[in-house]
Coordinates of C-alpha atoms and ligand atoms in Angstrom, one line a residue:
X12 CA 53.2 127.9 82.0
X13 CA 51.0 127.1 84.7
X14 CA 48.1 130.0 85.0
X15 CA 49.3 131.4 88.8
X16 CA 52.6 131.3 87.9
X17 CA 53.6 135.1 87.8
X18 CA 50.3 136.3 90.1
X19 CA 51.7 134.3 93.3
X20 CA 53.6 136.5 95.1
X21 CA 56.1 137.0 97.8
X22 CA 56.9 140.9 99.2
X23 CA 59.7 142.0 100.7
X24 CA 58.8 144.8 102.7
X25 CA 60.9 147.7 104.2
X26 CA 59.5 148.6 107.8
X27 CA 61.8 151.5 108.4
X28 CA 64.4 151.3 110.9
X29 CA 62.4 152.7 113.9
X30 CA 58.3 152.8 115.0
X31 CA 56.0 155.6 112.9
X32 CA 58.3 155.2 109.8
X33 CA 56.2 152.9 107.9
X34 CA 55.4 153.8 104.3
X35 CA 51.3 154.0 102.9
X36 CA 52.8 150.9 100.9
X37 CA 54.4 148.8 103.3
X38 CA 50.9 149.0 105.4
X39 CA 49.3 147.8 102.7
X40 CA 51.4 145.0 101.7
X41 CA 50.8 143.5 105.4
X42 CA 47.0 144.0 105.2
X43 CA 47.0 142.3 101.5
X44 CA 49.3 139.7 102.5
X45 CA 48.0 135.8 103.7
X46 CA 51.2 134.9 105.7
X47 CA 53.8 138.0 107.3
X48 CA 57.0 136.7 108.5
X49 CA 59.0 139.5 110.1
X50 CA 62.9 139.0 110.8
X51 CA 64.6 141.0 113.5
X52 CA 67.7 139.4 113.0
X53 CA 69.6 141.8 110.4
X54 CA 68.7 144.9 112.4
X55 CA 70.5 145.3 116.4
X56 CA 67.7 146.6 118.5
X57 CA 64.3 145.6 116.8
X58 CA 62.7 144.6 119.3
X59 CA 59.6 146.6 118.3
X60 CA 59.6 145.4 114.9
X61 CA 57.4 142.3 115.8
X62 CA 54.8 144.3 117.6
X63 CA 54.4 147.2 115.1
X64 CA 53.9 144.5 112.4
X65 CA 51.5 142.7 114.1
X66 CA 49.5 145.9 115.3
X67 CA 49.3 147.1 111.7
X68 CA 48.0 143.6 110.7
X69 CA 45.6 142.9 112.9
X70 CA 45.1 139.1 113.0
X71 CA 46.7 136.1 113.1
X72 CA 49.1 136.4 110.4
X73 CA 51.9 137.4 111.8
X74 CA 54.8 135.1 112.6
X75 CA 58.3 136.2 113.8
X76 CA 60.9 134.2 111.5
X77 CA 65.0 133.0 112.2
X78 CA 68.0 133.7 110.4
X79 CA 67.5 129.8 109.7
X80 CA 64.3 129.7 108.5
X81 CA 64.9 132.4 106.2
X82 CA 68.0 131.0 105.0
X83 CA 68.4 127.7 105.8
X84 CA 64.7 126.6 105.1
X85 CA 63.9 129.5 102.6
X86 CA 62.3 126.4 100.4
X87 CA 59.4 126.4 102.7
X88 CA 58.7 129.7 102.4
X89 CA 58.8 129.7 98.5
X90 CA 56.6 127.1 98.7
X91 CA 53.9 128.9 100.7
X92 CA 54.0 131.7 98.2
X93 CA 53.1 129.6 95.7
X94 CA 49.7 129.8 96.2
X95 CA 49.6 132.2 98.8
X96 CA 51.0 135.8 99.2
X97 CA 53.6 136.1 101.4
X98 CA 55.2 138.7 103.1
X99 CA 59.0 139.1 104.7
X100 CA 59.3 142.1 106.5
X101 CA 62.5 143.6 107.3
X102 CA 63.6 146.7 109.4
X103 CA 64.8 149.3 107.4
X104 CA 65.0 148.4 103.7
X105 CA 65.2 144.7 103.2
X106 CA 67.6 145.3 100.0
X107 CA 70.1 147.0 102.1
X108 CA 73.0 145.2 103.7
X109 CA 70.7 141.9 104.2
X110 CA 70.8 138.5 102.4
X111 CA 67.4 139.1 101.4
X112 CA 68.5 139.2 97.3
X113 CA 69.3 135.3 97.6
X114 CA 65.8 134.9 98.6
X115 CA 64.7 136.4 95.8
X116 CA 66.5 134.7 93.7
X117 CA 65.1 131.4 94.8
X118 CA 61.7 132.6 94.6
X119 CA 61.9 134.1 90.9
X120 CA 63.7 130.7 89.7
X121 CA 60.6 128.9 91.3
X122 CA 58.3 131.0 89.2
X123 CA 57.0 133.1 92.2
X124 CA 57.0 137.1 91.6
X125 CA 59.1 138.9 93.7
X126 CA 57.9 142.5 94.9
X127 CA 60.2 144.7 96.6
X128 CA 58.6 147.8 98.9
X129 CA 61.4 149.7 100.2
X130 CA 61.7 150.8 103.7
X131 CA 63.8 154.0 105.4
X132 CA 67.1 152.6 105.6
X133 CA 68.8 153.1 109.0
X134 CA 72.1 153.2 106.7
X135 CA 71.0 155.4 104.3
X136 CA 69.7 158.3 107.1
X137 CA 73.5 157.4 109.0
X138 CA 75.1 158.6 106.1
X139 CA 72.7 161.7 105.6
X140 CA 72.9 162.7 109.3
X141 CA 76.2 163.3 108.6
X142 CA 75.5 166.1 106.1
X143 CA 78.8 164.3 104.1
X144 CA 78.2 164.2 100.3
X145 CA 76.4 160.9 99.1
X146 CA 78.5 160.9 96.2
X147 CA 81.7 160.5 97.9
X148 CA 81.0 157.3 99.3
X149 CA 82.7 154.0 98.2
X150 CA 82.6 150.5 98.9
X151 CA 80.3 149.8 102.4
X152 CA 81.8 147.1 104.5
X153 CA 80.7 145.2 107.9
X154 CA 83.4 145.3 110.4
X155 CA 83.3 141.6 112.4
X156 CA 82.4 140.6 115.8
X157 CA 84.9 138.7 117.6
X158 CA 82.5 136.0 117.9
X159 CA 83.0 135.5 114.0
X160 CA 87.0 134.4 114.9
X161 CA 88.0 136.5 112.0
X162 CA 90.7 139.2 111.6
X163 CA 89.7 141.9 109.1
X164 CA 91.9 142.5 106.6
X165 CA 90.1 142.8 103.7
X166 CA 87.6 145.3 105.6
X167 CA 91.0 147.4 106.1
X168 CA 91.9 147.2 102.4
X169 CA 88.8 147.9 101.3
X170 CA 89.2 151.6 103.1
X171 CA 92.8 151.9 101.8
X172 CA 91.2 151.4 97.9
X173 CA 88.3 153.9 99.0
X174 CA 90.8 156.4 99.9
X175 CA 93.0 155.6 96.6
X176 CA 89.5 156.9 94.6
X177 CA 88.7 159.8 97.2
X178 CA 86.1 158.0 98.8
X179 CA 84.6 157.8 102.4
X180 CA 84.0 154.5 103.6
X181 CA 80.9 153.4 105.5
X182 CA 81.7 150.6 107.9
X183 CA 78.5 148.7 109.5
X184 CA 78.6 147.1 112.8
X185 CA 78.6 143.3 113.0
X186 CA 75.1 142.0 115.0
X187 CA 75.2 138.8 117.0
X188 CA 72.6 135.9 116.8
X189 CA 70.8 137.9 119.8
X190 CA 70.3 140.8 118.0
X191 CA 73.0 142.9 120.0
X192 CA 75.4 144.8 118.1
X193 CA 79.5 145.0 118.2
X194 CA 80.6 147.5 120.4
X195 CA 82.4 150.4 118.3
X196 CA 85.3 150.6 120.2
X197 CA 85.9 145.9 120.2
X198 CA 85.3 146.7 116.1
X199 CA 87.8 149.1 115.8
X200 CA 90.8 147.1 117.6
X201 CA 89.8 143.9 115.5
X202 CA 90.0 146.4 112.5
X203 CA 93.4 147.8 113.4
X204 CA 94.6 144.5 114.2
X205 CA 93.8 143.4 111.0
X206 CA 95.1 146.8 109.0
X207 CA 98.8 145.8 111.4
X208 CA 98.3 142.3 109.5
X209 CA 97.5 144.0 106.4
X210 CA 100.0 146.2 105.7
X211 CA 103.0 144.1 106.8
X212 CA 101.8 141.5 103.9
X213 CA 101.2 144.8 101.7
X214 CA 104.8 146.1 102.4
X215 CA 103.3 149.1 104.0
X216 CA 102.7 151.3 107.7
X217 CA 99.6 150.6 109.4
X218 CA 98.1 154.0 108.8
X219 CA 94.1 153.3 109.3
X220 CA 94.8 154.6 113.9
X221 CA 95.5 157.7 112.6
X222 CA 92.1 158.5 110.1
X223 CA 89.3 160.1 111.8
X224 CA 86.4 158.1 112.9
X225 CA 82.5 160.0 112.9
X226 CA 80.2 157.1 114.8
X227 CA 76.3 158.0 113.6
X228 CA 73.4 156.8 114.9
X229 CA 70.0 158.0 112.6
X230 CA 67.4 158.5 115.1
X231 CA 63.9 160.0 114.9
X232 CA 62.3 163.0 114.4
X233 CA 65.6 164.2 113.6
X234 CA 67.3 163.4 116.9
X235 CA 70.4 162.2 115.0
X236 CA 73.5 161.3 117.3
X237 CA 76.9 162.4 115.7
X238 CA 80.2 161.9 117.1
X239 CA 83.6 162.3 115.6
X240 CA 87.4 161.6 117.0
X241 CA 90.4 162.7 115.4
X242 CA 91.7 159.2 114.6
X243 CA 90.3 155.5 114.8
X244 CA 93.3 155.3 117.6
X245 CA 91.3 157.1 119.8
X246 CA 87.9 155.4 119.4
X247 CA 89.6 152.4 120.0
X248 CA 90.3 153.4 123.1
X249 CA 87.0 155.5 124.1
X250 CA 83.9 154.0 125.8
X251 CA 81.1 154.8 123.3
X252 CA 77.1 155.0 124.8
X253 CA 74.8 152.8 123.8
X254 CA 73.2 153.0 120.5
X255 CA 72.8 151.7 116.6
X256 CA 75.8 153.1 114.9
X257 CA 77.6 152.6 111.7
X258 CA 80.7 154.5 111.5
X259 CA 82.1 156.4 108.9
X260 CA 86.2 157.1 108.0
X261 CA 86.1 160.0 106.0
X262 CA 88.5 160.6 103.2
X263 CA 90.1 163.6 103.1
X264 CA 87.1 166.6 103.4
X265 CA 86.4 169.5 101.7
X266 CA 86.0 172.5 103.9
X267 CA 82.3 172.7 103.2
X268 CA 82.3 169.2 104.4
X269 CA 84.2 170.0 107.4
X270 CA 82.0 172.7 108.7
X271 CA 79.0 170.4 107.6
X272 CA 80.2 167.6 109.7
X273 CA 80.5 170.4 112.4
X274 CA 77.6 171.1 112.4
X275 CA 75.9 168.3 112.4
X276 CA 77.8 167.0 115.3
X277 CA 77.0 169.8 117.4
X278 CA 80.2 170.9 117.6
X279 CA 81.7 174.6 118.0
X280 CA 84.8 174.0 115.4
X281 CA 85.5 171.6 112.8
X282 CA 86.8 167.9 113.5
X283 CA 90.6 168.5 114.3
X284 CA 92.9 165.4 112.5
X285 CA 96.0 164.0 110.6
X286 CA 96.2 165.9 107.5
X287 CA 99.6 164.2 106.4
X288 CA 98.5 160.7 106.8
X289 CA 95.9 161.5 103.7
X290 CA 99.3 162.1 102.2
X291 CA 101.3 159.1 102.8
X292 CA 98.4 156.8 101.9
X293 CA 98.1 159.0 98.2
X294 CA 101.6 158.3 97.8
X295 CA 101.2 154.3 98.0
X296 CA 98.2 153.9 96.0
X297 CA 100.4 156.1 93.4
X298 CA 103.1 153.0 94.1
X299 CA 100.1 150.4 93.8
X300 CA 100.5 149.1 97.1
X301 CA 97.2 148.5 97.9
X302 CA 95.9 146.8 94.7
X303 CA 97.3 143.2 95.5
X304 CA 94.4 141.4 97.1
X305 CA 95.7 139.6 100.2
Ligands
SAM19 C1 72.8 144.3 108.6 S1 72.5 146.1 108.5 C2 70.9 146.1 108.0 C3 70.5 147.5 107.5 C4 69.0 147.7 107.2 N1 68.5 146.8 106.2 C5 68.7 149.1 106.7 O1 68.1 149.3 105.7 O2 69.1 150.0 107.5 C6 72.5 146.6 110.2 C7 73.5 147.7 110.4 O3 73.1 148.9 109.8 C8 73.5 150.0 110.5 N2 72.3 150.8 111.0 C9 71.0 150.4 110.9 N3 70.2 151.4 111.4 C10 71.0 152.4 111.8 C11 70.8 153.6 112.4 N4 69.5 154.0 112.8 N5 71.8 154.4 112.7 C12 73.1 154.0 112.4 N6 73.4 152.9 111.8 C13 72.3 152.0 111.5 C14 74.2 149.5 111.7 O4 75.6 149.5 111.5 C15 73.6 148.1 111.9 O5 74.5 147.2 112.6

């Protein structure tokens, strides 16, 4: 084996999801690095990301790189890390929700070490901000931008099976080549559109308009912004403020969940919903209904 092999090195490196939340480690990785690439592309409103990198650096180093040159020519950037070190960094944690692992995985098979530094995960603090157990989460999906040209039907199964195992489904918001992210409300109607599609191949009611729907967006210093509706119906109809959400459809709470959710909403009583649709979707995963992919 060829003597670098194994001390060339290309970091991936979590920047947080928002200014002042970079790690002691991250920091370093930057300074200790010969080339930093930083991709704003897998997080909707990073527009600071380039400049914090490139503060913390100092120099020269920095370069901002595309969804295509991190995918399409990620060869190039092997190859400079193999006899330089080289630095990716992401917003957020670059393991989280990113196609970061297949970059990886070409590196490793061209001999280069791989070393992950994990960042604050702007999913990870959505989903604490709500206060709702982490173990009772279940499959994450990504719900489409129409600018895909998709209809989401598996993204509506997916929640169906979630539910079947008493599990609360995170749904992230699609982000367009600018960087700008799916409105909740356009997300939701594709969604519901594609649960009406669904369920008719399933042999089953459109149910998901009538879960509730918490929209969270993690901010800092713990200026977290929750907002609940008592069913996806109505959030496809609301006009939601600007902001990086993800959105959340609980399965069926537990009171110390309920008044949890309360209160981290800032709300004066718990979120008010549709206890028998928790029902009717029990009974057909009972029946199976769901477990025919589509
Ligand atoms: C492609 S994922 C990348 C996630 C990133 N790697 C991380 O660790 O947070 C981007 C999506 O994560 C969710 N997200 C990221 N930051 C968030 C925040 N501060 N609050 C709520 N959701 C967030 C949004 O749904 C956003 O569209």
């Amino acid at each position: 084996m060829d003597g670098r092999r194994g001390l060339v090195t290309l970091l991936l490196v979590g920047w947080g999801y928002a200014p002042g939340m970079q790690t002691l480690e991250a920091l370093e990785a930057v300074h200790r690095a010969d080339v930093v690439y930083v991709e704003s592309y897998t997080m909707p409103g990073s527009d600071w990301l380039y400049r914090s990198v490139a503060e913390a650096a100092g120099d020269g180093r920095v370069v901002r790189a595309s969804r295509s040159d991190l995918e399409e020519r990620s060869s190039e950037i092997v190859s400079m890390a193999i006899d330089r070190v080289v630095a990716v960094v992401t917003a957020g944690d670059p393991m989280v929700a990113t196609t970061h692992s297949s970059l990886a995985a070409e590196a490793l098979e061209a001999g280069v070490r791989v070393r992950y530094i994990p960042g604050v995960s702007g999913v990870q603090a959505a989903r604490g901000a709500t206060m709702l157990s982490f173990y009772r989460f279940g499959g994450t999906v990504t719900l489409p931008g129409p600018w895909r040209g998709v209809t989401p039907l598996s993204v509506a199964r997916r929640i169906y099976l979630n539910l079947c195992a008493d599990l609360h489904t995170t749904a992230l918001l699609d982000v367009d080549d600018q960087g700008v992210q799916l409105d909740p409300s356009v997300g939701v109607r594709l969604l519901l559109r594609g649960d009406e599609e669904y369920s008719s191949l399933a042999g089953a009611p459109a149910l998901l308009a009538r879960l509730p729907a918490i929209l969270v967006s993690a901010g800092v210093g713990g200026d977290h912004r929750v907002l609940y509706w008592s069913s996806l119906g109505e959030l496809a109809r609301a006009g939601v403020e600007r902001g990086v959400y993800s959105m959340i459809v609980p399965a069926r709470l537990s009171p110390v969940e309920e008044w949890l959710l309360a209160v981290a909403a800032g709300e004066q009583s718990p979120l008010e919903f549709d206890r028998d649709v928790y029902k009717i979707v029990g009974e057909n995963c009972k029946k199976g209904v769901y477990m025919e992919p589509v």
